[in-house]
One Martini backbone bead per residue (centre of mass of N, CA, C, O) as a GRO file, in nm:
protein
  187
    1UNK     BB    1  23.498  22.086  33.423
    2UNK     BB    2  23.815  21.944  33.547
    3UNK     BB    3  23.904  21.779  33.834
    4UNK     BB    4  24.227  21.696  33.850
    5UNK     BB    5  24.321  21.486  34.087
    6UNK     BB    6  24.603  21.401  34.229
    7UNK     BB    7  24.453  21.107  34.354
    8UNK     BB    8  24.662  20.852  34.379
    9UNK     BB    9  24.660  20.694  34.637
   10UNK     BB   10  24.895  20.545  34.807
   11UNK     BB   11  24.937  20.240  34.914
   12UNK     BB   12  25.149  20.072  35.116
   13UNK     BB   13  25.249  19.928  34.833
   14UNK     BB   14  25.255  20.150  34.602
   15UNK     BB   15  24.947  20.162  34.453
   16UNK     BB   16  24.750  20.250  34.211
   17UNK     BB   17  24.384  20.256  34.181
   18UNK     BB   18  24.298  20.565  34.138
   19UNK     BB   19  24.133  20.856  33.968
   20UNK     BB   20  24.041  21.157  34.070
   21UNK     BB   21  23.732  21.295  33.953
   22UNK     BB   22  23.510  21.461  33.792
   23UNK     BB   23  23.184  21.419  33.750
   24UNK     BB   24  22.988  21.314  33.431
   25UNK     BB   25  22.732  21.361  33.276
   26UNK     BB   26  22.566  21.360  32.979
   27UNK     BB   27  22.575  21.649  32.929
   28UNK     BB   28  22.869  21.713  32.979
   29UNK     BB   29  22.984  21.550  32.748
   30UNK     BB   30  22.835  21.675  32.516
   31UNK     BB   31  22.916  21.981  32.583
   32UNK     BB   32  23.237  21.928  32.553
   33UNK     BB   33  23.206  21.782  32.273
   34UNK     BB   34  23.324  21.774  31.925
   35UNK     BB   35  23.254  21.447  31.946
   36UNK     BB   36  22.977  21.213  31.863
   37UNK     BB   37  23.016  20.867  31.872
   38UNK     BB   38  22.982  20.559  31.685
   39UNK     BB   39  23.235  20.296  31.721
   40UNK     BB   40  23.498  20.127  31.575
   41UNK     BB   41  23.786  19.950  31.662
   42UNK     BB   42  24.069  19.916  31.455
   43UNK     BB   43  24.319  20.041  31.604
   44UNK     BB   44  24.668  20.054  31.763
   45UNK     BB   45  24.932  20.284  31.847
   46UNK     BB   46  25.206  20.285  31.997
   47UNK     BB   47  25.417  20.560  32.133
   48UNK     BB   48  25.609  20.836  32.145
   49UNK     BB   49  25.598  21.160  32.234
   50UNK     BB   50  25.741  21.481  32.262
   51UNK     BB   51  25.756  21.400  32.588
   52UNK     BB   52  25.815  21.076  32.618
   53UNK     BB   53  25.562  20.949  32.601
   54UNK     BB   54  25.326  20.698  32.636
   55UNK     BB   55  25.115  20.636  32.354
   56UNK     BB   56  24.784  20.594  32.219
   57UNK     BB   57  24.654  20.544  31.899
   58UNK     BB   58  24.294  20.525  31.811
   59UNK     BB   59  24.102  20.382  31.564
   60UNK     BB   60  23.794  20.496  31.446
   61UNK     BB   61  23.494  20.390  31.305
   62UNK     BB   62  23.219  20.572  31.192
   63UNK     BB   63  22.888  20.472  31.237
   64UNK     BB   64  22.788  20.724  31.402
   65UNK     BB   65  22.688  21.064  31.391
   66UNK     BB   66  22.606  21.327  31.618
   67UNK     BB   67  22.882  21.505  31.654
   68UNK     BB   68  23.062  21.656  31.405
   69UNK     BB   69  23.289  21.619  31.123
   70UNK     BB   70  23.261  21.325  31.130
   71UNK     BB   71  23.184  21.048  30.914
   72UNK     BB   72  23.034  20.809  30.796
   73UNK     BB   73  23.304  20.561  30.732
   74UNK     BB   74  23.527  20.700  30.881
   75UNK     BB   75  23.821  20.813  31.068
   76UNK     BB   76  23.947  20.835  31.374
   77UNK     BB   77  24.182  20.984  31.647
   78UNK     BB   78  24.250  20.854  31.965
   79UNK     BB   79  24.411  20.957  32.249
   80UNK     BB   80  24.604  20.792  32.484
   81UNK     BB   81  24.749  20.742  32.785
   82UNK     BB   82  24.944  20.477  32.715
   83UNK     BB   83  25.119  20.161  32.685
   84UNK     BB   84  25.297  19.926  32.455
   85UNK     BB   85  25.679  19.902  32.410
   86UNK     BB   86  25.739  19.620  32.406
   87UNK     BB   87  25.870  19.589  32.754
   88UNK     BB   88  25.729  19.891  32.773
   89UNK     BB   89  25.513  20.043  33.005
   90UNK     BB   90  25.197  20.245  33.050
   91UNK     BB   91  24.996  20.333  33.316
   92UNK     BB   92  24.663  20.519  33.361
   93UNK     BB   93  24.435  20.566  33.581
   94UNK     BB   94  24.143  20.633  33.384
   95UNK     BB   95  24.213  20.540  33.118
   96UNK     BB   96  24.131  20.417  32.844
   97UNK     BB   97  24.016  20.110  32.691
   98UNK     BB   98  24.088  19.908  32.400
   99UNK     BB   99  23.925  19.703  32.146
  100UNK     BB  100  23.946  19.538  31.893
  101UNK     BB  101  23.609  19.560  31.749
  102UNK     BB  102  23.492  19.737  31.930
  103UNK     BB  103  23.214  19.912  32.048
  104UNK     BB  104  23.161  20.286  32.079
  105UNK     BB  105  23.069  20.559  32.288
  106UNK     BB  106  23.195  20.881  32.203
  107UNK     BB  107  23.357  21.148  32.377
  108UNK     BB  108  23.535  21.428  32.217
  109UNK     BB  109  23.839  21.643  32.218
  110UNK     BB  110  23.997  21.892  32.106
  111UNK     BB  111  24.372  21.938  32.143
  112UNK     BB  112  24.537  22.187  32.022
  113UNK     BB  113  24.834  22.180  32.124
  114UNK     BB  114  24.823  21.834  31.991
  115UNK     BB  115  24.641  21.782  31.764
  116UNK     BB  116  24.395  21.591  31.948
  117UNK     BB  117  24.192  21.347  32.047
  118UNK     BB  118  24.010  21.321  32.329
  119UNK     BB  119  23.852  21.204  32.592
  120UNK     BB  120  23.600  21.273  32.812
  121UNK     BB  121  23.700  21.248  33.122
  122UNK     BB  122  23.850  21.016  33.016
  123UNK     BB  123  23.668  20.723  33.049
  124UNK     BB  124  23.386  20.857  33.056
  125UNK     BB  125  23.422  20.901  32.720
  126UNK     BB  126  23.370  20.573  32.725
  127UNK     BB  127  23.098  20.338  32.597
  128UNK     BB  128  23.059  20.049  32.571
  129UNK     BB  129  22.960  19.782  32.379
  130UNK     BB  130  22.735  19.509  32.440
  131UNK     BB  131  22.631  19.188  32.450
  132UNK     BB  132  22.296  19.093  32.597
  133UNK     BB  133  22.068  18.874  32.530
  134UNK     BB  134  22.069  19.000  32.218
  135UNK     BB  135  22.145  19.270  32.339
  136UNK     BB  136  22.239  19.610  32.312
  137UNK     BB  137  22.481  19.751  32.546
  138UNK     BB  138  22.558  20.020  32.755
  139UNK     BB  139  22.837  20.089  32.933
  140UNK     BB  140  22.987  20.203  33.172
  141UNK     BB  141  23.201  20.449  33.257
  142UNK     BB  142  23.513  20.511  33.446
  143UNK     BB  143  23.755  20.322  33.454
  144UNK     BB  144  23.982  20.400  33.735
  145UNK     BB  145  23.785  20.584  33.894
  146UNK     BB  146  23.703  20.856  34.108
  147UNK     BB  147  23.409  20.993  34.176
  148UNK     BB  148  23.341  21.361  34.205
  149UNK     BB  149  23.206  21.606  34.419
  150UNK     BB  150  23.131  21.934  34.544
  151UNK     BB  151  23.012  22.043  34.807
  152UNK     BB  152  22.885  22.310  34.976
  153UNK     BB  153  23.138  22.262  35.191
  154UNK     BB  154  23.392  22.188  34.972
  155UNK     BB  155  23.358  21.866  34.977
  156UNK     BB  156  23.436  21.575  34.862
  157UNK     BB  157  23.227  21.333  34.685
  158UNK     BB  158  23.079  21.078  34.576
  159UNK     BB  159  22.974  21.004  34.225
  160UNK     BB  160  22.817  20.974  33.965
  161UNK     BB  161  22.790  20.877  33.659
  162UNK     BB  162  22.640  20.895  33.333
  163UNK     BB  163  22.633  20.571  33.395
  164UNK     BB  164  22.483  20.331  33.629
  165UNK     BB  165  22.382  20.124  33.416
  166UNK     BB  166  22.313  19.930  33.178
  167UNK     BB  167  22.196  20.035  32.833
  168UNK     BB  168  22.045  20.055  32.583
  169UNK     BB  169  22.138  20.171  32.304
  170UNK     BB  170  21.880  20.333  32.198
  171UNK     BB  171  21.815  20.496  32.435
  172UNK     BB  172  22.078  20.636  32.471
  173UNK     BB  173  22.089  20.775  32.206
  174UNK     BB  174  21.843  20.940  32.225
  175UNK     BB  175  21.943  21.117  32.450
  176UNK     BB  176  22.172  21.230  32.314
  177UNK     BB  177  22.039  21.350  32.056
  178UNK     BB  178  21.890  21.547  32.228
  179UNK     BB  179  22.136  21.698  32.349
  180UNK     BB  180  22.279  21.775  32.101
  181UNK     BB  181  22.036  21.963  32.002
  182UNK     BB  182  22.027  22.144  32.267
  183UNK     BB  183  22.343  22.228  32.257
  184UNK     BB  184  22.447  22.232  31.926
  185UNK     BB  185  22.233  22.159  31.737
  186UNK     BB  186  22.249  22.145  31.415
  187UNK     BB  187  22.490  21.974  31.179
   0.00000   0.00000   0.00000
């Protein structure tokens, strides 16, 4: 369950710096996901949706499926809020950003009302993969988010995300596969 706090507190200059939301650990990302895949960003298409918001549909080729109906070699489309159409743009702090050609570990959920896939926990559900010193590493997600958890006293406190530091791809994917098997069983 995500506590989407509309808490992009505006500074004196009136600029939002982060969106506050409930921190999700790896177990929560896997639990809430309809799809867990490693994929490569193929393309992005910004457009206006039925509510006249700018959204970007991101096509991702599935390189490895860990959970969900998408098969390796096929593509899935994930929608994020925001994007650029001509000289008009919309940016939502905490929404994931994608780069064509980039590999990601994606945790996504089908939003039935819109019939689209959305990353779990905004940018928490998109973990970029980069190469550092010749080793593929999964980078922490959650860009643009102030992650919080409610304490026993009811107050919100800063909290860690699913991944605190870069982690080798093989190690992270082994943990994800174990969680998928435990939570969702065999696909």
